[in-house]
Every structure is written in structure tokens, then in C-alpha cells.
GROMACS .gro file of C-alpha atoms in nm:
model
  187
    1UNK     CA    1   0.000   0.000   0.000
    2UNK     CA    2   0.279   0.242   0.106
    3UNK     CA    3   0.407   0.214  -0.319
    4UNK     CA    4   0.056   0.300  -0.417
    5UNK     CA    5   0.030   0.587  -0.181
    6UNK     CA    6   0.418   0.757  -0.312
    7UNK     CA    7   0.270   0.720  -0.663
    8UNK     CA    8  -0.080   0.910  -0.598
    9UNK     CA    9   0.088   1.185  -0.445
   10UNK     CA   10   0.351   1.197  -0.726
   11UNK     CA   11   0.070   1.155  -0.960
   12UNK     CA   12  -0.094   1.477  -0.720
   13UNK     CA   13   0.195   1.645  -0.734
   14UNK     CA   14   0.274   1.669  -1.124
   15UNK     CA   15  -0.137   1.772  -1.198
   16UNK     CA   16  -0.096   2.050  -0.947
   17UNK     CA   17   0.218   2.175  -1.113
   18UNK     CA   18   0.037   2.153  -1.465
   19UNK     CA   19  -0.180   2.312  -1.332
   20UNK     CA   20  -0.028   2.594  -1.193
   21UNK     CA   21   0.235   2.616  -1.507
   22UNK     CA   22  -0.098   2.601  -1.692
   23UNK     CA   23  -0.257   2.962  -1.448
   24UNK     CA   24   0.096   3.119  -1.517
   25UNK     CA   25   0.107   3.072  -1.911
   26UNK     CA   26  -0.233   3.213  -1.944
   27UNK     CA   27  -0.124   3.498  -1.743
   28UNK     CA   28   0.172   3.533  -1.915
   29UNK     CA   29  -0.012   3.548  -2.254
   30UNK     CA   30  -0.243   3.790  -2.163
   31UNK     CA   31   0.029   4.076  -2.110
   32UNK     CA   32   0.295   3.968  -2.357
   33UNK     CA   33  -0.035   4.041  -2.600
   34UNK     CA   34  -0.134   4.411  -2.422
   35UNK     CA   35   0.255   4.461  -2.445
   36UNK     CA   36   0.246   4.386  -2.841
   37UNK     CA   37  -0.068   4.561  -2.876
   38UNK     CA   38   0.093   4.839  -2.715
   39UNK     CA   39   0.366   4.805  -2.927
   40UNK     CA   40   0.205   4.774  -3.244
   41UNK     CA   41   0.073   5.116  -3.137
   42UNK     CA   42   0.372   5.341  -3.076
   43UNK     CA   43   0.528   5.196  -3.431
   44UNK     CA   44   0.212   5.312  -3.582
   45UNK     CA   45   0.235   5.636  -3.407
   46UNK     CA   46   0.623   5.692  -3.507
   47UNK     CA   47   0.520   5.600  -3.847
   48UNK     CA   48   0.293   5.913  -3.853
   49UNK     CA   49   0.540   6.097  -3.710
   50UNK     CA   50   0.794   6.025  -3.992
   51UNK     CA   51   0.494   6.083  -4.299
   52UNK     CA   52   0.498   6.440  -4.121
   53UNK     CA   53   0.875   6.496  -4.102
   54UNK     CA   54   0.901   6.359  -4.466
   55UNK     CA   55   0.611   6.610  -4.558
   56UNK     CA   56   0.840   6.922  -4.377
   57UNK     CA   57   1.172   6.779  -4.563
   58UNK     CA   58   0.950   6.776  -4.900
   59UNK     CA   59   0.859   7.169  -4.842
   60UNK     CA   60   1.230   7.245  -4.751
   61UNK     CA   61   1.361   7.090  -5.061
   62UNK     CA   62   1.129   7.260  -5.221
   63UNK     CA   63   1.190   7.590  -5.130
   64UNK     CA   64   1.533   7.555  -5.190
   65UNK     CA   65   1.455   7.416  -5.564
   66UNK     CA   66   1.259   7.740  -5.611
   67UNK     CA   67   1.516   8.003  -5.486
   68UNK     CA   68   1.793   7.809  -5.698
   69UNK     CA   69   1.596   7.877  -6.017
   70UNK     CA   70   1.475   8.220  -5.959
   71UNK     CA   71   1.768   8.374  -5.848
   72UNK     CA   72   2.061   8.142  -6.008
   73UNK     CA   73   2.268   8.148  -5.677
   74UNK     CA   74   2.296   7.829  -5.420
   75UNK     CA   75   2.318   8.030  -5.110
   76UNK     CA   76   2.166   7.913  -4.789
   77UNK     CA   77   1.765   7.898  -4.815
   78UNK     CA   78   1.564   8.052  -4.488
   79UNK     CA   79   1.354   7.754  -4.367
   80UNK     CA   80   1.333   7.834  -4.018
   81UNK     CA   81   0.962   7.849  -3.958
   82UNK     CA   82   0.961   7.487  -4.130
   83UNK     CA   83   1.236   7.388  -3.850
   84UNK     CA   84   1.041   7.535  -3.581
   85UNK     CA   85   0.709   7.327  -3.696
   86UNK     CA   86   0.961   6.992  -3.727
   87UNK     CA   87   1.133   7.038  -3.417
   88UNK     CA   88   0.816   6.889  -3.161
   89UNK     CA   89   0.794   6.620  -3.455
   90UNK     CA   90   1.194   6.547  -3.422
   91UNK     CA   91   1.136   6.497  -3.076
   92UNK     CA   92   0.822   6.303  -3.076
   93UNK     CA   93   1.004   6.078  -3.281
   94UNK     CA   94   1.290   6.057  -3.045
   95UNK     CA   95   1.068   5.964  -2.735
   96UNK     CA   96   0.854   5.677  -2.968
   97UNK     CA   97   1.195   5.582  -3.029
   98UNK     CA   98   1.326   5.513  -2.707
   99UNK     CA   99   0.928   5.401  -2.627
  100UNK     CA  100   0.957   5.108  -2.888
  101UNK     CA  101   1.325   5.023  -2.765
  102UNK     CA  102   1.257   4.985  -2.399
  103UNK     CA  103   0.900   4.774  -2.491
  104UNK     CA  104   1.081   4.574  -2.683
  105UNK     CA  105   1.355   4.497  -2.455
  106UNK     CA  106   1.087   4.446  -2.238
  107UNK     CA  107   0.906   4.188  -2.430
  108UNK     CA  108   1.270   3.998  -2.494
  109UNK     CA  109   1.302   3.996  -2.088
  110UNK     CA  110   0.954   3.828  -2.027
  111UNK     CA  111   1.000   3.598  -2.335
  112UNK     CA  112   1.296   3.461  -2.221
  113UNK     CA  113   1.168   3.484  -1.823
  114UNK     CA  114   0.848   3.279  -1.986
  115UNK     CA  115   1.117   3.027  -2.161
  116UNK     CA  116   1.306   2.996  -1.810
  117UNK     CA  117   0.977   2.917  -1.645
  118UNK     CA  118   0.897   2.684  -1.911
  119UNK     CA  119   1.226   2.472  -1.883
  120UNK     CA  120   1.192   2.470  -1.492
  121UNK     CA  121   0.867   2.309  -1.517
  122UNK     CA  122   0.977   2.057  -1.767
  123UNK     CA  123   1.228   1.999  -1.524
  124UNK     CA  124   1.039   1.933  -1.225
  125UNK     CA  125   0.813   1.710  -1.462
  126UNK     CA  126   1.122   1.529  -1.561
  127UNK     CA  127   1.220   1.485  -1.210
  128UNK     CA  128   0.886   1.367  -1.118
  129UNK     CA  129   0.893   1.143  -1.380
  130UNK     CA  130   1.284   0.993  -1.266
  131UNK     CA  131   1.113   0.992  -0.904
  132UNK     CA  132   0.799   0.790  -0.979
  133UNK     CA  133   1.073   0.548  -1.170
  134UNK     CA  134   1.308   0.518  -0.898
  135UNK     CA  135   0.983   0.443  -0.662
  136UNK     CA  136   0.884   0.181  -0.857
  137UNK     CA  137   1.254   0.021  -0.907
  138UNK     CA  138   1.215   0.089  -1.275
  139UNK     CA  139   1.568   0.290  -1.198
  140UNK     CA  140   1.847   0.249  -1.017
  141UNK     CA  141   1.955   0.491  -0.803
  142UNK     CA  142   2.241   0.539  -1.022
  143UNK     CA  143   2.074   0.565  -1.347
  144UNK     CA  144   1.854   0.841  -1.166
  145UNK     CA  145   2.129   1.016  -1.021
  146UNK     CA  146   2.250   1.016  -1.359
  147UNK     CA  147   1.894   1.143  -1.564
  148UNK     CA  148   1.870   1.390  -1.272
  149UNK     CA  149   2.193   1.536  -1.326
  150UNK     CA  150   2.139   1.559  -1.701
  151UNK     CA  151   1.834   1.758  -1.657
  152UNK     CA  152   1.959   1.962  -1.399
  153UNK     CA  153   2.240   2.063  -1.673
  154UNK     CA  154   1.997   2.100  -1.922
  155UNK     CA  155   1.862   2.411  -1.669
  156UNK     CA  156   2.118   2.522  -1.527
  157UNK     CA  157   2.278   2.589  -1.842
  158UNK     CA  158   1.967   2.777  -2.016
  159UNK     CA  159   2.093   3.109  -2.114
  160UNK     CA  160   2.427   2.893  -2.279
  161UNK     CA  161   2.145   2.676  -2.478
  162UNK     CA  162   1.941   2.967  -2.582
  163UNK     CA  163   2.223   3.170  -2.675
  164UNK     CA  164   2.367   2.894  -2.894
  165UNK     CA  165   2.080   2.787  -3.005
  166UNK     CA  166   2.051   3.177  -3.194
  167UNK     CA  167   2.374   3.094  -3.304
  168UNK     CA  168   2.258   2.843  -3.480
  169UNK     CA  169   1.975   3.032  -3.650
  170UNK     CA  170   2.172   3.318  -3.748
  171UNK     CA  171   2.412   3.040  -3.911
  172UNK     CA  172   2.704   3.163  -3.720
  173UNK     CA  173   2.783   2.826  -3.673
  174UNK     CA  174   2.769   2.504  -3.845
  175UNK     CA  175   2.536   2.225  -3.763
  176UNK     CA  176   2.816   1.998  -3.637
  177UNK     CA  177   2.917   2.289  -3.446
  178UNK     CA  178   2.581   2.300  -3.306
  179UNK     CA  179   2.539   1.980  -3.225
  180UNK     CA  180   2.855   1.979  -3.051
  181UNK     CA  181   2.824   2.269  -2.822
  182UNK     CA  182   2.515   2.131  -2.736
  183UNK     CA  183   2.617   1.791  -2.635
  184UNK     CA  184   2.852   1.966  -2.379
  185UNK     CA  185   2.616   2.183  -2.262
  186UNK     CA  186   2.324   1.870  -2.186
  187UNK     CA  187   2.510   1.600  -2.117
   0.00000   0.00000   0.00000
């Protein structure tokens, strides 16, 4: 009875952490979209902003055009009231700038935050898993050890993986190269 009773709670134990990885993905959904939408909504806002700066450096180049051919003479052109009008514009599109930058840093953090949680609780699954196992006398202690060491790697070395795995997709290194680096960094 005791065996049956380690593998209901370890049975227990794995649907409450689905569970609750389940709550936390939903969650985490739900503002990476508002942070997207928000996003989406300062690019289309700095895309205005250029249209109007382009429409101020058409009327500048203009005015120059026009003074060339009716006097002759390339001097300097006076298109300080057209400055003036771009100059909130310039800055607008300095502060939707830095906006867009910071959100999007933002949504990099919480994606790979969101990856970090995801490979913890594919951990703790995994070590459920080796548990229920070495309950059972499926494993021996020193295959789990092993298993349990592997996955440990596997998270302890996440930023490593995710930074070669970006590696990979940029092809700034070979498959083989890949492959290798990865081997060292899971097993």
C-alpha cells in the first residue's frame, strides 16, 4: 500500500504543477499580447510621425529648388519656420523611439523569463517522472542520479542553450558545431 500511496501523491503532485504552469502561461499570454498591442501602437504612431517629417523635408527641398531657379545662386535657403514646426515632430520621434526600444527589450526579458519558467517546469516534470521510476525500481539509483543530473544541466545551463541555439539560427555556426556545443552543454 505504502508504493501505491508515493505514486498518488507523485501523480498529485505533477497535476498541481500543470496546473499551476498552466494559471501562469495564461497569465503570461495575456500581457505579452497588451505589451504587443501596445507596441504595435507606438510603431504606428512613429510611423505618422515620420509621414509628417518627410512632408516638412518635401517643403524644404522645395523651397530651396525654387530660390535656386529664380535667383541662379545656391546660397543658404531661410527655412526656419519649417524647423520650428519639425522640431516637436523630431522629438516626438525621439521619445517613440526610445518608447519602442525599452517595450521591446521588455518583451525579450519576459520571453525569455516565460522560456526559463517553461524549462523549470519541464524539469520538475522530468524529475517527477525519474522519481515515480526510482519508486517503482524501474531505476536504479544510479541511473537516476544520472537522468537527474542531465536535466539539472539541461537548466542550469539555459541562457548557454538559448544563446547557442541563436547561433545556430543566425548560421554563425555550423550544424556539427551545433550539435557539438550542445552535447557539452546537456550532457
Amino acid at each position: 500500500m505504502g508504493l501505491f500511496d508515493k505514486v498518488t501523491k507523485t501523480a498529485a503532485t505533477i497535476g498541481q504543477s500543470t496546473l499551476n504552469s498552466a494559471a501562469k502561461v495564461g497569465s503570461n499570454v495575456g500581457v505579452a499580447a497588451q505589451d504587443q498591442s501596445e507596441l504595435a501602437g507606438l510603431k504606428m504612431q512613429l510611423n505618422a510621425v515620420n509621414q509628417e517629417l518627410d512632408a516638412s523635408y518635401v517643403q524644404v527641398g522645395r523651397k530651396y529648388v525654387d530660390y535656386v531657379l529664380a535667383s541662379g545662386q545656391m546660397p543658404g535657403v531661410d527655412v526656419s519656420a519649417i524647423l520650428k514646426l519639425m522640431e516637436p515632430k523630431l522629438e516626438q520621434k525621439q521619445a517613440l523611439q526610445a518608447k519602442i526600444v525599452a517595450l521591446e527589450k521588455k518583451i525579450k526579458d519576459q520571453n525569455i523569463l516565460r522560456e526559463r519558467e517553461m524549462a523549470e517546469a519541464e524539469f520538475l516534470r522530468e524529475k517527477d517522472k525519474l522519481d515515480k521510476a526510482l519508486q517503482m525500481d524501474v531505476l536504479s539509483q544510479e541511473d537516476y542520479n544520472v537522468k537527474v543530473a542531465a536535466a539539472r544541466r539541461k537548466l542550469d545551463n539555459f541562457e548557454e542553450i538559448k544563446r547557442v541555439e541563436k547561433q545556430y539560427e543566425m548560421k554563425l555556426i555550423t550544424r556539427e558545431e551545433f550539435d557539438a556545443k550542445m552535447r557539452a552543454l546537456t550532457m
